[in-house]
Short mmCIF file of C-alpha atoms in Angstrom, two decimals:
data_model
loop_
_atom_site.label_atom_id
_atom_site.label_comp_id
_atom_site.label_asym_id
_atom_site.label_seq_id
_atom_site.Cartn_x
_atom_site.Cartn_y
_atom_site.Cartn_z
CA MET A 1 -5.40 28.06 -26.59
CA THR A 2 -7.07 29.61 -24.62
CA ASP A 3 -8.18 32.22 -26.98
CA ASN A 4 -9.03 29.01 -29.80
CA LEU A 5 -10.83 27.03 -27.43
CA ARG A 6 -13.46 29.49 -26.76
CA LYS A 7 -13.81 30.62 -30.72
CA LEU A 8 -14.71 26.41 -30.65
CA ALA A 9 -16.84 26.85 -27.01
CA ARG A 10 -18.56 30.31 -28.52
CA GLU A 11 -19.24 28.59 -32.06
CA LEU A 12 -20.67 25.07 -30.53
CA LEU A 13 -23.43 26.89 -28.50
CA GLU A 14 -24.32 29.98 -31.19
CA SER A 15 -25.06 27.19 -33.86
CA GLY A 16 -26.94 24.02 -30.98
CA LYS A 17 -24.59 21.95 -31.29
CA ALA A 18 -23.80 21.67 -27.38
CA SER A 19 -26.04 23.06 -25.50
CA VAL A 20 -23.69 23.75 -22.57
CA VAL A 21 -20.20 23.84 -22.70
CA ILE A 22 -18.20 22.17 -19.73
CA GLY A 23 -14.54 23.77 -18.64
CA TYR A 24 -12.40 25.20 -16.42
CA GLY A 25 -13.21 28.97 -15.68
CA ASP A 26 -11.14 30.80 -12.55
CA ALA A 27 -11.16 30.27 -9.72
CA THR A 28 -11.71 33.12 -7.24
CA LEU A 29 -8.22 33.08 -5.73
CA PRO A 30 -5.88 33.64 -8.60
CA GLY A 31 -4.56 31.21 -10.38
CA ARG A 32 -6.25 28.52 -10.09
CA THR A 33 -9.61 26.73 -11.28
CA THR A 34 -12.41 25.57 -11.47
CA PRO A 35 -15.53 24.04 -12.84
CA VAL A 36 -17.70 26.00 -15.08
CA PHE A 37 -20.45 25.00 -17.30
CA ILE A 38 -21.28 27.89 -20.11
CA THR A 39 -25.57 27.82 -21.18
CA SER A 40 -24.04 30.90 -23.90
CA ALA A 41 -21.99 32.36 -26.13
CA ALA A 42 -21.35 36.05 -24.60
CA GLU A 43 -20.60 33.94 -21.20
CA ALA A 44 -17.69 31.53 -23.68
CA ASP A 45 -15.20 34.17 -22.63
CA ARG A 46 -15.25 32.21 -18.80
CA LEU A 47 -13.27 29.30 -20.12
CA VAL A 48 -9.84 28.70 -19.40
CA TRP A 49 -7.34 26.42 -20.37
CA ASN A 50 -4.03 27.08 -17.95
CA GLU A 51 -1.30 24.53 -15.90
CA HIS A 52 -4.00 24.67 -13.40
CA CYS A 53 -7.01 22.42 -14.65
CA LEU A 54 -6.84 20.00 -12.17
CA ASN A 55 -9.93 18.85 -12.15
CA ASN A 56 -11.27 15.55 -13.89
CA LEU A 57 -14.53 17.14 -15.35
CA ALA A 58 -16.26 13.18 -16.68
CA VAL A 59 -17.46 13.44 -13.03
CA TYR A 60 -19.76 15.68 -14.47
CA LEU A 61 -20.77 13.39 -17.31
CA SER A 62 -22.59 10.73 -14.95
CA SER A 63 -26.63 11.19 -15.22
CA ARG A 64 -27.09 11.23 -11.12
CA LYS A 65 -24.73 14.44 -11.61
CA PHE A 66 -25.64 16.62 -14.25
CA LYS A 67 -28.82 15.83 -17.18
CA THR A 68 -29.72 18.55 -19.74
CA ASP A 69 -31.48 18.97 -22.92
CA GLY A 70 -28.77 18.66 -25.92
CA LYS A 71 -25.33 17.97 -26.32
CA ILE A 72 -22.41 18.59 -23.37
CA ALA A 73 -19.32 19.32 -25.29
CA ILE A 74 -16.46 18.73 -22.08
CA VAL A 75 -12.88 19.96 -22.26
CA ALA A 76 -11.20 16.83 -21.45
CA LYS A 77 -7.34 16.25 -20.61
CA PRO A 78 -6.16 12.91 -22.23
CA CYS A 79 -6.64 11.77 -19.08
CA ASP A 80 -10.08 12.78 -18.37
CA LEU A 81 -10.44 11.72 -21.36
CA ARG A 82 -10.17 8.30 -21.26
CA ALA A 83 -12.91 8.35 -18.63
CA ILE A 84 -15.84 9.98 -21.00
CA ILE A 85 -14.27 6.76 -22.83
CA ASN A 86 -15.04 4.57 -19.75
CA LEU A 87 -18.54 6.10 -19.69
CA VAL A 88 -19.87 5.42 -23.15
CA GLN A 89 -17.84 1.94 -22.20
CA GLU A 90 -19.58 1.34 -19.19
CA ASN A 91 -23.12 2.62 -21.12
CA GLN A 92 -23.64 5.70 -18.80
CA VAL A 93 -23.26 8.47 -21.47
CA LYS A 94 -24.45 7.94 -25.15
CA ARG A 95 -20.88 9.24 -26.75
CA GLU A 96 -23.46 10.96 -29.67
CA ASP A 97 -24.73 12.99 -27.14
CA VAL A 98 -20.94 14.16 -26.15
CA ILE A 99 -19.20 16.46 -27.69
CA ILE A 100 -15.28 15.91 -26.45
CA ILE A 101 -12.76 18.81 -27.00
CA GLY A 102 -9.23 17.08 -26.23
CA MET A 103 -6.42 18.93 -25.49
CA VAL A 104 -3.63 18.79 -26.10
CA CYS A 105 -1.70 18.72 -22.84
CA SER A 106 2.13 19.63 -21.34
CA GLY A 107 1.28 19.24 -17.97
CA MET A 108 -0.52 20.38 -14.41
CA LYS A 109 0.94 21.58 -11.53
CA ASP A 110 0.14 21.34 -8.22
CA ASN A 111 -1.90 24.42 -7.15
CA ASP A 112 -0.03 24.76 -3.26
CA SER A 113 3.99 23.83 -4.56
CA GLY A 114 3.74 24.90 -8.29
CA LYS A 115 5.49 21.29 -9.22
CA PRO A 116 3.87 18.81 -11.49
CA LEU A 117 2.01 16.45 -10.81
CA GLU A 118 3.23 12.73 -10.04
CA LYS A 119 0.52 11.34 -12.74
CA CYS A 120 1.87 13.58 -15.36
CA ASN A 121 5.45 13.12 -14.56
CA ALA A 122 4.44 9.49 -15.67
CA CYS A 123 2.39 10.37 -18.39
CA MET A 124 2.11 8.46 -21.42
CA GLU A 125 -0.82 10.60 -23.67
CA HIS A 126 -0.27 13.99 -24.30
CA VAL A 127 -2.33 14.21 -27.15
CA PRO A 128 -5.58 13.48 -26.54
CA LYS A 129 -7.57 10.60 -28.59
CA ASN A 130 -10.99 9.15 -29.35
CA CYS A 131 -12.84 13.23 -29.14
CA ASP A 132 -13.90 15.35 -31.37
CA GLU A 133 -12.11 18.45 -31.67
CA ILE A 134 -8.46 19.07 -30.73
CA ILE A 135 -7.37 22.16 -29.19
CA GLY A 136 -3.35 22.38 -29.05
CA ASP A 137 -0.81 21.33 -31.44
CA PRO A 138 0.61 17.69 -31.09
CA ALA A 139 3.78 18.51 -32.30
CA SER A 140 4.12 20.40 -29.16
CA ALA A 141 3.21 17.70 -26.69
CA PRO A 142 6.13 16.10 -24.40
CA LYS A 143 7.69 12.67 -25.27
CA PRO A 144 5.06 10.55 -23.19
CA ALA A 145 6.60 8.64 -20.72
CA ASP A 146 8.08 4.41 -19.54
CA PRO A 147 4.33 3.02 -19.18
CA ASN A 148 6.06 1.52 -16.11
CA ALA A 149 6.71 5.09 -15.09
CA GLU A 150 3.98 5.29 -12.58
CA PHE A 151 4.11 1.22 -10.62
CA ILE A 152 7.58 3.29 -9.25
CA SER A 153 6.05 4.38 -6.32
CA LEU A 154 4.56 0.79 -6.24
CA GLU A 155 8.34 -1.00 -5.63
CA LYS A 156 8.68 0.36 -2.67
CA LEU A 157 5.59 -1.02 -0.14
CA GLU A 158 6.37 -4.68 -2.75
CA ALA A 159 9.08 -5.13 -0.86
CA MET A 160 8.07 -4.61 1.78
CA SER A 161 7.15 -7.66 4.43
CA PRO A 162 4.08 -8.57 4.84
CA ASP A 163 3.81 -6.83 8.81
CA GLU A 164 5.29 -4.13 7.01
CA ARG A 165 2.58 -3.12 4.83
CA TRP A 166 0.12 -3.90 7.10
CA ALA A 167 1.50 -1.28 9.38
CA PHE A 168 1.94 0.99 6.89
CA TRP A 169 -1.52 0.32 5.73
CA SER A 170 -3.68 0.14 9.53
CA LYS A 171 -1.61 4.04 9.82
CA GLU A 172 -2.61 5.25 6.99
CA PHE A 173 -6.27 3.97 6.81
CA SER A 174 -6.10 5.51 10.55
CA LYS A 175 -6.35 9.20 8.97
CA CYS A 176 -9.58 8.13 7.04
CA ILE A 177 -12.65 11.24 7.80
CA ARG A 178 -14.45 9.15 6.08
CA CYS A 179 -15.92 12.11 3.82
CA TYR A 180 -16.07 10.78 1.10
CA ALA A 181 -15.10 13.15 -1.34
CA CYS A 182 -12.28 10.10 -2.78
CA ARG A 183 -15.73 8.72 -3.85
CA GLN A 184 -17.31 11.54 -5.03
CA VAL A 185 -14.88 12.58 -6.88
CA CYS A 186 -14.43 10.04 -9.39
CA PRO A 187 -15.85 9.64 -12.76
CA MET A 188 -16.21 6.40 -12.30
CA CYS A 189 -18.06 5.88 -8.14
CA TYR A 190 -21.38 6.88 -10.34
CA CYS A 191 -23.58 4.16 -7.82
CA THR A 192 -26.57 5.72 -7.05
CA GLN A 193 -26.59 4.26 -3.62
CA CYS A 194 -22.87 3.05 -2.54
CA ILE A 195 -22.67 -0.01 -0.92
CA ALA A 196 -20.88 1.54 2.02
CA GLN A 197 -23.60 3.17 3.11
CA LYS A 198 -25.78 0.37 2.37
CA THR A 199 -27.03 -0.66 6.51
CA GLN A 200 -28.95 -3.75 6.47
CA PRO A 201 -26.86 -5.53 5.76
CA GLN A 202 -24.05 -3.12 6.59
CA TRP A 203 -20.71 -4.45 4.00
CA ILE A 204 -19.15 -2.78 5.05
CA PRO A 205 -18.81 -0.36 9.11
CA SER A 206 -20.37 3.74 8.58
CA SER A 207 -18.06 5.22 10.86
CA GLN A 208 -15.15 6.34 11.61
CA THR A 209 -13.31 2.60 12.94
CA PRO A 210 -10.11 0.76 11.86
CA LYS A 211 -12.49 -2.02 10.30
CA GLY A 212 -14.72 0.64 8.94
CA ASN A 213 -11.99 2.51 7.72
CA PHE A 214 -10.48 -0.98 6.32
CA SER A 215 -12.86 -1.87 4.58
CA PHE A 216 -13.79 0.75 2.37
CA GLY A 217 -10.36 1.54 1.29
CA MET A 218 -10.14 -1.91 0.00
CA PHE A 219 -13.23 -1.95 -1.91
CA ARG A 220 -13.40 1.24 -3.57
CA ALA A 221 -9.72 0.29 -5.47
CA LEU A 222 -11.82 -3.16 -5.42
CA HIS A 223 -14.50 -2.03 -7.29
CA SER A 224 -11.96 0.22 -9.18
CA ALA A 225 -10.39 -2.54 -10.77
CA GLY A 226 -10.27 -2.61 -14.15
CA ARG A 227 -12.49 0.88 -14.82
CA CYS A 228 -9.49 3.20 -13.01
CA VAL A 229 -8.13 5.34 -16.24
CA SER A 230 -5.50 7.16 -12.81
CA CYS A 231 -6.85 10.18 -13.16
CA GLY A 232 -5.56 10.71 -9.70
CA GLU A 233 -8.62 12.89 -8.46
CA CYS A 234 -9.06 10.28 -5.09
CA GLU A 235 -5.89 11.42 -4.17
CA ARG A 236 -5.62 15.05 -4.88
CA VAL A 237 -9.07 15.82 -3.26
CA CYS A 238 -8.58 13.52 -0.25
CA PRO A 239 -8.34 15.96 2.61
CA VAL A 240 -6.04 13.76 5.19
CA GLY A 241 -3.84 12.97 2.22
CA ILE A 242 -4.40 8.92 2.32
CA PRO A 243 -2.08 8.01 -0.93
CA LEU A 244 -4.83 6.61 -2.82
CA ASN A 245 -3.08 6.10 -5.78
CA LEU A 246 -1.39 3.80 -4.55
CA LEU A 247 -3.73 1.13 -4.41
CA THR A 248 -5.78 1.74 -7.69
CA ALA A 249 -2.16 2.13 -9.01
CA LYS A 250 -1.22 -1.95 -7.78
CA MET A 251 -4.71 -3.00 -9.29
CA ARG A 252 -4.26 -0.95 -13.03
CA LYS A 253 -0.50 -3.03 -13.02
CA GLU A 254 -2.21 -6.72 -12.01
CA ILE A 255 -5.33 -6.05 -14.97
CA ARG A 256 -2.32 -4.68 -17.24
CA GLU A 257 -0.54 -7.72 -16.01
CA LYS A 258 -2.80 -10.70 -16.17
CA TYR A 259 -5.05 -9.43 -18.53
CA GLY A 260 -2.97 -6.63 -20.43
CA TYR A 261 -5.92 -4.09 -20.67
CA GLU A 262 -5.59 -0.64 -19.98
CA ALA A 263 -9.18 1.20 -18.98
CA GLY A 264 -10.52 3.52 -21.11
CA CYS A 265 -8.24 3.12 -24.32
CA ASP A 266 -10.55 1.85 -26.88
CA PRO A 267 -14.10 2.27 -26.48
CA ASP A 268 -14.62 -1.89 -28.29
CA ALA A 269 -12.59 -3.56 -25.93
CA PRO A 270 -14.27 -5.78 -23.11
CA ALA A 271 -14.16 -4.47 -19.37
CA PRO A 272 -12.03 -7.14 -18.06
CA MET A 273 -13.89 -8.41 -14.91
CA CYS A 274 -17.34 -9.11 -16.80
CA ASN A 275 -14.73 -10.47 -18.84
CA PHE A 276 -12.69 -13.88 -18.97
CA LYS A 277 -10.49 -16.84 -20.70
CA PRO A 278 -10.93 -20.23 -20.39
CA ASP A 279 -7.29 -19.41 -20.21
CA ASP A 280 -7.62 -17.30 -17.24
CA LYS A 281 -3.59 -17.53 -14.69
CA GLU A 282 -4.73 -19.16 -11.71
CA ASP A 283 -1.28 -19.34 -9.95
CA PHE A 284 -3.17 -18.83 -6.74
CA ILE A 285 -5.86 -21.78 -6.74
CA ARG A 286 -5.58 -25.55 -5.84
CA MET B 1 -22.11 -15.70 11.54
CA SER B 2 -20.47 -16.36 15.25
CA THR B 3 -19.23 -13.44 16.93
CA GLN B 4 -15.88 -11.86 18.54
CA THR B 5 -15.92 -12.84 21.66
CA GLU B 6 -17.04 -16.05 21.02
CA SER B 7 -14.77 -16.84 18.40
CA LYS B 8 -11.58 -15.94 21.49
CA HIS B 9 -13.15 -18.09 23.81
CA GLU B 10 -13.14 -20.83 21.14
CA SER B 11 -9.54 -20.96 20.07
CA ALA B 12 -8.43 -21.89 22.87
CA GLY B 13 -9.32 -25.36 22.32
CA ALA B 14 -9.12 -28.62 24.35
CA ALA B 15 -5.32 -28.72 25.32
CA GLY B 16 -4.97 -25.30 25.76
CA GLY B 17 -3.31 -24.97 22.44
CA PHE B 18 -4.58 -22.49 19.50
CA GLU B 19 -7.22 -23.85 17.59
CA PRO B 20 -7.64 -22.30 14.11
CA LYS B 21 -11.04 -21.20 13.01
CA ILE B 22 -11.76 -21.71 8.88
CA THR B 23 -14.77 -20.36 7.38
CA ALA B 24 -15.20 -22.48 4.23
CA PHE B 25 -17.36 -20.43 1.42
CA VAL B 26 -17.71 -23.52 -1.46
CA CYS B 27 -20.37 -23.84 -3.86
CA ASN B 28 -23.63 -26.27 -3.70
CA TRP B 29 -22.67 -28.01 -6.86
CA CYS B 30 -19.00 -29.96 -6.79
CA THR B 31 -17.52 -28.78 -3.31
CA TYR B 32 -20.01 -29.06 -1.48
CA ALA B 33 -21.16 -32.44 -2.64
CA GLY B 34 -17.21 -33.61 -2.44
CA ALA B 35 -16.84 -32.66 1.23
CA ASP B 36 -20.30 -34.68 1.55
CA LEU B 37 -19.05 -37.57 -0.51
CA ALA B 38 -16.17 -37.35 2.31
CA GLY B 39 -18.76 -37.49 4.97
CA THR B 40 -20.44 -40.34 3.72
CA SER B 41 -16.93 -42.43 2.87
CA ARG B 42 -15.67 -41.30 6.80
CA LEU B 43 -12.55 -40.18 5.58
CA LYS B 44 -11.54 -37.95 8.43
CA TYR B 45 -10.24 -34.57 8.66
CA GLN B 46 -10.10 -31.43 11.14
CA SER B 47 -12.77 -29.90 12.32
CA ASN B 48 -11.70 -26.20 12.50
CA VAL B 49 -13.99 -25.99 9.33
CA ARG B 50 -17.42 -24.13 9.01
CA VAL B 51 -18.27 -24.22 5.90
CA VAL B 52 -21.09 -21.86 4.12
CA LYS B 53 -22.71 -23.05 1.36
CA LEU B 54 -23.47 -20.73 -1.33
CA PRO B 55 -25.02 -21.87 -5.37
CA CYS B 56 -21.73 -20.72 -7.09
CA THR B 57 -18.13 -19.60 -6.37
CA GLY B 58 -19.15 -16.32 -8.62
CA ARG B 59 -21.70 -15.45 -6.28
CA ILE B 60 -19.21 -15.06 -3.76
CA ASP B 61 -18.42 -12.14 -3.12
CA PRO B 62 -15.33 -9.91 -1.35
CA HIS B 63 -17.23 -8.65 1.04
CA PHE B 64 -17.76 -12.19 2.65
CA ILE B 65 -14.81 -12.79 2.92
CA ILE B 66 -13.54 -9.81 4.84
CA LYS B 67 -16.87 -9.79 6.89
CA ALA B 68 -15.47 -13.68 7.97
CA PHE B 69 -11.78 -12.36 8.90
CA GLU B 70 -14.32 -9.42 10.88
CA ASN B 71 -16.19 -11.61 12.85
CA GLY B 72 -13.02 -13.76 14.16
CA ALA B 73 -11.97 -16.47 11.00
CA ASP B 74 -8.48 -16.90 10.96
CA GLY B 75 -8.59 -18.57 7.97
CA VAL B 76 -11.17 -18.55 4.91
CA LEU B 77 -11.25 -21.25 1.90
CA VAL B 78 -13.38 -20.38 -1.10
CA SER B 79 -13.86 -23.52 -3.21
CA GLY B 80 -15.84 -24.89 -5.63
CA CYS B 81 -16.12 -26.59 -9.17
CA HIS B 82 -13.08 -26.63 -12.23
CA PRO B 83 -13.18 -24.05 -14.16
CA GLY B 84 -15.42 -25.09 -17.05
CA ASP B 85 -17.47 -27.73 -14.93
CA CYS B 86 -19.87 -25.21 -13.56
CA HIS B 87 -23.51 -25.88 -12.70
CA TYR B 88 -23.83 -22.26 -14.51
CA THR B 89 -21.09 -22.57 -17.65
CA SER B 90 -19.18 -19.37 -16.05
CA GLY B 91 -19.93 -18.15 -12.85
CA ASN B 92 -16.50 -19.52 -11.60
CA TYR B 93 -14.17 -17.86 -14.99
CA HIS B 94 -16.07 -15.07 -13.30
CA ALA B 95 -14.63 -15.33 -9.46
CA ARG B 96 -11.60 -16.56 -10.91
CA ARG B 97 -10.93 -12.97 -12.13
CA ARG B 98 -11.99 -11.31 -9.23
CA PHE B 99 -9.98 -13.81 -7.00
CA THR B 100 -7.34 -13.04 -8.53
CA MET B 101 -7.83 -8.81 -8.52
CA PHE B 102 -8.87 -9.44 -4.75
CA ARG B 103 -5.73 -11.33 -3.86
CA ALA B 104 -3.30 -9.62 -5.14
CA MET B 105 -5.45 -6.09 -2.96
CA MET B 106 -5.27 -8.77 0.72
CA GLU B 107 -1.77 -9.45 -0.46
CA PHE B 108 -0.50 -5.40 -1.10
CA LEU B 109 -2.92 -4.54 2.27
CA GLY B 110 -0.68 -6.84 4.06
CA LEU B 111 -2.34 -9.81 5.45
CA ASP B 112 -0.60 -13.29 5.02
CA MET B 113 -1.17 -14.95 2.05
CA ASP B 114 -1.81 -18.42 4.55
CA ARG B 115 -4.90 -17.62 5.74
CA LEU B 116 -6.56 -17.21 2.24
CA GLN B 117 -7.15 -20.43 -0.01
CA PHE B 118 -8.34 -21.07 -3.35
CA SER B 119 -8.99 -24.45 -4.90
CA TRP B 120 -11.62 -26.64 -6.73
CA VAL B 121 -12.69 -29.22 -5.52
CA SER B 122 -15.49 -31.20 -8.09
CA ALA B 123 -18.18 -33.84 -6.49
CA ALA B 124 -15.96 -36.87 -7.13
CA GLU B 125 -12.58 -35.20 -4.81
CA GLY B 126 -14.08 -36.17 -1.24
CA GLY B 127 -10.45 -37.19 -0.54
CA LYS B 128 -9.28 -34.05 -2.05
CA TRP B 129 -11.52 -31.70 -0.09
CA THR B 130 -9.77 -33.75 3.13
CA LYS B 131 -7.04 -32.83 1.89
CA VAL B 132 -7.40 -28.77 1.23
CA VAL B 133 -8.70 -28.60 5.00
CA ASP B 134 -5.94 -30.31 6.58
CA ASP B 135 -3.57 -28.37 4.83
CA VAL B 136 -5.01 -24.68 4.99
CA THR B 137 -5.97 -25.57 8.76
CA ASN B 138 -2.59 -26.54 9.90
CA LYS B 139 -1.14 -23.85 8.52
CA VAL B 140 -3.27 -20.95 9.27
CA ARG B 141 -2.64 -23.05 13.17
CA ASN B 142 1.25 -22.42 12.11
CA LEU B 143 0.45 -19.05 12.23
CA GLY B 144 -1.34 -18.61 14.79
CA PRO B 145 -4.39 -16.49 16.00
CA ASN B 146 -5.26 -13.67 12.95
CA THR B 147 -4.15 -11.31 15.85
CA LYS B 148 -3.94 -7.97 12.18
CA TYR B 149 -7.81 -8.36 12.50
CA ARG B 150 -8.26 -9.17 15.92
CA GLU B 151 -6.62 -5.34 16.98
CA LEU B 152 -8.27 -4.20 14.14
CA CYS B 153 -11.90 -4.99 14.92
CA GLU B 154 -10.89 -4.00 19.02
CA ASN B 155 -12.36 -1.22 19.31
CA ASP B 156 -16.12 -2.06 17.97
#
């Protein structure tokens, strides 16, 4: 697949169809990869494809992070591809400005443990959809997991009492050092000014206090409701190991159950938090 | 908004028992008028509620509710026009989806759900307003002070 990818990148750059190819290259540590930006055909051999292509490269597509004159070709796993589609849906990038190179993916492995990632075990699409080019053989892809597999981790918390849940999250959020890595790595967090850094009025206290951490953790997940594509990057980059994916998974579960919506699957679907139906469920309202 | 120290002082109540502090975010067109009707009709309801008037439930950001809790509210009530009656046509429909997600999040984080009540009260429903307020106040009084948020805010 690496050879096919390099060949395709070379063609795209030589023909001028793309001015840059965003992909994965070897990192300084063996067995790891790092995002690379290939701008000339001669450099195309720097691209690699293996089980450690962890980053969600869609984060480079939002305008504040990356600008180029020609088209951008981007290497995307099926999960990352959903993020690109969601960015198109939210008018952050024009579909015709991007050449999506979809990779048939049989799952990624953790850099340290070498075990398959949790999100890959619960993956529903190994074959990319909505892309311009496909690399890899769709027939070789593993079977999709059960649609509810990604929510199994929620059951333990949902079975707890409210007091236990509060204690759990208080402990987890107390670890937060407010590095905002979860926000920076999220392809959906593209606001030029984040509410977490507004000071007049200050909605979210900026210092590492229990109050501020709780508020930030909660609103990060709330703002991603109906937009989170479950790439799991927030949890992967968290330096203190807060289970951020539990919060976003809860939001995805609610969105699926209440509004039957999956983010990043259909570029023309109405976004659930910007739309409504007169007969939406309201069993909690008096 | 009053400070936490103030709320501790006030929550002692006249008889020494716990009196909850409820913040109500209401829309200008329906619930505020409904509460007004309750007043002009001389209907009695418990005085624990502090009403904050906003143009529409669609204007109520979940941040407002969190700020109320952070600043010492023991319970929050959000109320606006019935579906289909919004002065701005669809503000309450948007709010309904937002509150659905916000409520799910708060429940998942472990807040007692009796502390957070949503309701539709029209301008003609002065009686319903008094019932909703009494009901929320009684529930929160039974729960006691919002210790979870008080502890969270202690170090600030």
